[in-house]
Amino acid sequence: MARKPSANNSGSGPAGVPVRRVPMRDFSRSLPMSLLRAREAVMRQFRPSLRHHELTEQQWRILRALAAVETIEVTELARTAFLLGPSLSRILRDLEARELIERRVAEADQRRAVVSISADGLKLIEAVAPSSEAIYAAITRRYGARKLAELQDMLHALENSLSAMEVAEEGSAEPEQ
Amino acid sequence: MARKPSANNSGSGPAGVPVRRVPMRDFSRSLPMSLLRAREAVMRQFRPSLRHHELTEQQWRILRALAAVETIEVTELARTAFLLGPSLSRILRDLEARELIERRVAEADQRRAVVSISADGLKLIEAVAPSSEAIYAAITRRYGARKLAELQDMLHALENSLSAMEVAEEGSAEPEQ
DNA sequence: GAAAACTGATTAACATGTTAAGTGGTTCGG
DNA sequence: CCGAACCACTTAACATGTTAATCAGTTTTC
């Protein structure tokens, strides 16, 4: 288990000890990594259930978003389900082929598409919802309802903090003239 | 802005009001969604900087993990960088082609591959690290160092809670027999 | 010591993430 | 009006996520 000293001196440092060669925050403690790991731990609970219904996580997000409204435009749906346009386009195409959703063009503006869930789509949601809710309840029990609410608050606060923060453009490439 | 009552009665409920037609937790408040949104808010800050160096988020994770050790085996690297095997395989192939990493087979076990960062790879890290650290510092300032540490703790606690939780296999399909 | 079982890594196949480009439809300025 | 600008959506191209299958090397078992 102990890392064996290697004979690889082709790099730079003295071989044998795992040194941090560049001064940098410990990698595994970075915020993006923590968020990724936490999210993966949560999704690992849900994926099997979704999989048994031939649904991906994103398809499930879309169906749930659609179940909450009569109709919705594609752009608004992308915002709600937190998907980028291209992803949403592909998924809607597939869900439409499976007849889980319906789509028509808006009368007022021919550019816009209006989406709604189908009867089959609703049936599917009703089939998945119980186990999904059960899993969520189990997670809540394990972690603690109060702690979970607090975590959500902190996550939203983080999101709000950063939304106001402008992204550095780093003008070292593509000078834009 | 007010949702116009639609004439779509093909579903089930009385048309006109955006009703939640299936009893379910409000979608936008689900934990996976909160985690996803928070993570995206964070990554949005880093992506431009990485992009200027022709690096994806995952490639950056791998280079950073490699910079902390002399050598590492692929499986261990996957665990450290939190990537699945297939993703890692592809990325290592590309990074090797760009000569940012080096790879050789382990002497003791010909199945295993041992990876290390190259001199060019180290130079690249040194080029990216400053702005990366600056962004992280800015995020910390905005959100608050103490709050950030607390959030990390809660995320790790969540991860630990769920790792002990076994995933339901839901025997409704593929009876396994 | 060879077949069976196992293991580390890669490849395959399909779905999504991400950015850029394309395609119609709509609005605006002259 | 009519061409330029804009807008909603889709397509394209490439990278990663995810599961299953494959492949070579190693260990187990009889």
mmCIF file of C-alpha atoms in Angstrom, chain A residues 28-86:
data_model
loop_
_atom_site.group_PDB
_atom_site.id
_atom_site.type_symbol
_atom_site.label_atom_id
_atom_site.label_comp_id
_atom_site.label_asym_id
_atom_site.label_seq_id
_atom_site.Cartn_x
_atom_site.Cartn_y
_atom_site.Cartn_z
ATOM 1 C CA SER A 28 -9.364 17.243 -3.257
ATOM 2 C CA ARG A 29 -10.509 20.123 -1.069
ATOM 3 C CA SER A 30 -11.505 22.420 -3.873
ATOM 4 C CA LEU A 31 -15.060 23.655 -3.869
ATOM 5 C CA PRO A 32 -15.967 22.368 -7.340
ATOM 6 C CA MET A 33 -14.724 18.936 -6.351
ATOM 7 C CA SER A 34 -16.710 18.924 -3.116
ATOM 8 C CA LEU A 35 -19.849 19.917 -4.966
ATOM 9 C CA LEU A 36 -19.245 17.311 -7.632
ATOM 10 C CA ARG A 37 -18.690 14.533 -5.120
ATOM 11 C CA ALA A 38 -21.716 15.480 -3.070
ATOM 12 C CA ARG A 39 -23.922 15.621 -6.100
ATOM 13 C CA GLU A 40 -22.654 12.309 -7.356
ATOM 14 C CA ALA A 41 -23.319 10.724 -3.959
ATOM 15 C CA VAL A 42 -26.915 11.931 -4.173
ATOM 16 C CA MET A 43 -27.494 10.959 -7.781
ATOM 17 C CA ARG A 44 -26.089 7.508 -7.167
ATOM 18 C CA GLN A 45 -29.195 6.895 -5.092
ATOM 19 C CA PHE A 46 -31.602 7.937 -7.815
ATOM 20 C CA ARG A 47 -30.021 6.560 -10.945
ATOM 21 C CA PRO A 48 -31.045 2.894 -10.561
ATOM 22 C CA SER A 49 -34.694 3.792 -10.137
ATOM 23 C CA LEU A 50 -34.653 6.083 -13.155
ATOM 24 C CA ARG A 51 -32.784 3.520 -15.144
ATOM 25 C CA HIS A 52 -35.486 0.931 -14.609
ATOM 26 C CA HIS A 53 -37.856 3.293 -16.349
ATOM 27 C CA GLU A 54 -35.442 4.000 -19.205
ATOM 28 C CA LEU A 55 -34.995 7.565 -18.081
ATOM 29 C CA THR A 56 -31.879 9.650 -17.726
ATOM 30 C CA GLU A 57 -31.510 12.234 -15.057
ATOM 31 C CA GLN A 58 -32.044 15.072 -17.533
ATOM 32 C CA GLN A 59 -35.103 13.500 -19.123
ATOM 33 C CA TRP A 60 -36.565 13.150 -15.658
ATOM 34 C CA ARG A 61 -35.860 16.813 -14.931
ATOM 35 C CA ILE A 62 -37.704 17.805 -18.068
ATOM 36 C CA LEU A 63 -40.713 15.614 -17.417
ATOM 37 C CA ARG A 64 -41.009 16.936 -13.887
ATOM 38 C CA ALA A 65 -40.780 20.494 -15.069
ATOM 39 C CA LEU A 66 -43.476 19.809 -17.654
ATOM 40 C CA ALA A 67 -45.743 18.122 -15.130
ATOM 41 C CA ALA A 68 -45.940 21.327 -13.130
ATOM 42 C CA VAL A 69 -47.398 23.402 -15.962
ATOM 43 C CA GLU A 70 -49.889 23.112 -18.777
ATOM 44 C CA THR A 71 -47.481 24.291 -21.450
ATOM 45 C CA ILE A 72 -44.123 25.965 -21.549
ATOM 46 C CA GLU A 73 -41.861 27.442 -24.185
ATOM 47 C CA VAL A 74 -38.545 25.802 -24.915
ATOM 48 C CA THR A 75 -36.411 28.678 -23.679
ATOM 49 C CA GLU A 76 -38.296 28.850 -20.408
ATOM 50 C CA LEU A 77 -38.036 25.085 -20.057
ATOM 51 C CA ALA A 78 -34.278 25.275 -20.506
ATOM 52 C CA ARG A 79 -34.105 27.805 -17.695
ATOM 53 C CA THR A 80 -36.318 25.711 -15.420
ATOM 54 C CA ALA A 81 -34.627 22.368 -16.046
ATOM 55 C CA PHE A 82 -31.203 24.049 -16.055
ATOM 56 C CA LEU A 83 -30.175 22.656 -19.415
ATOM 57 C CA LEU A 84 -28.399 24.301 -22.316
ATOM 58 C CA GLY A 85 -30.296 24.770 -25.534
ATOM 59 C CA PRO A 86 -28.517 22.110 -27.568
#
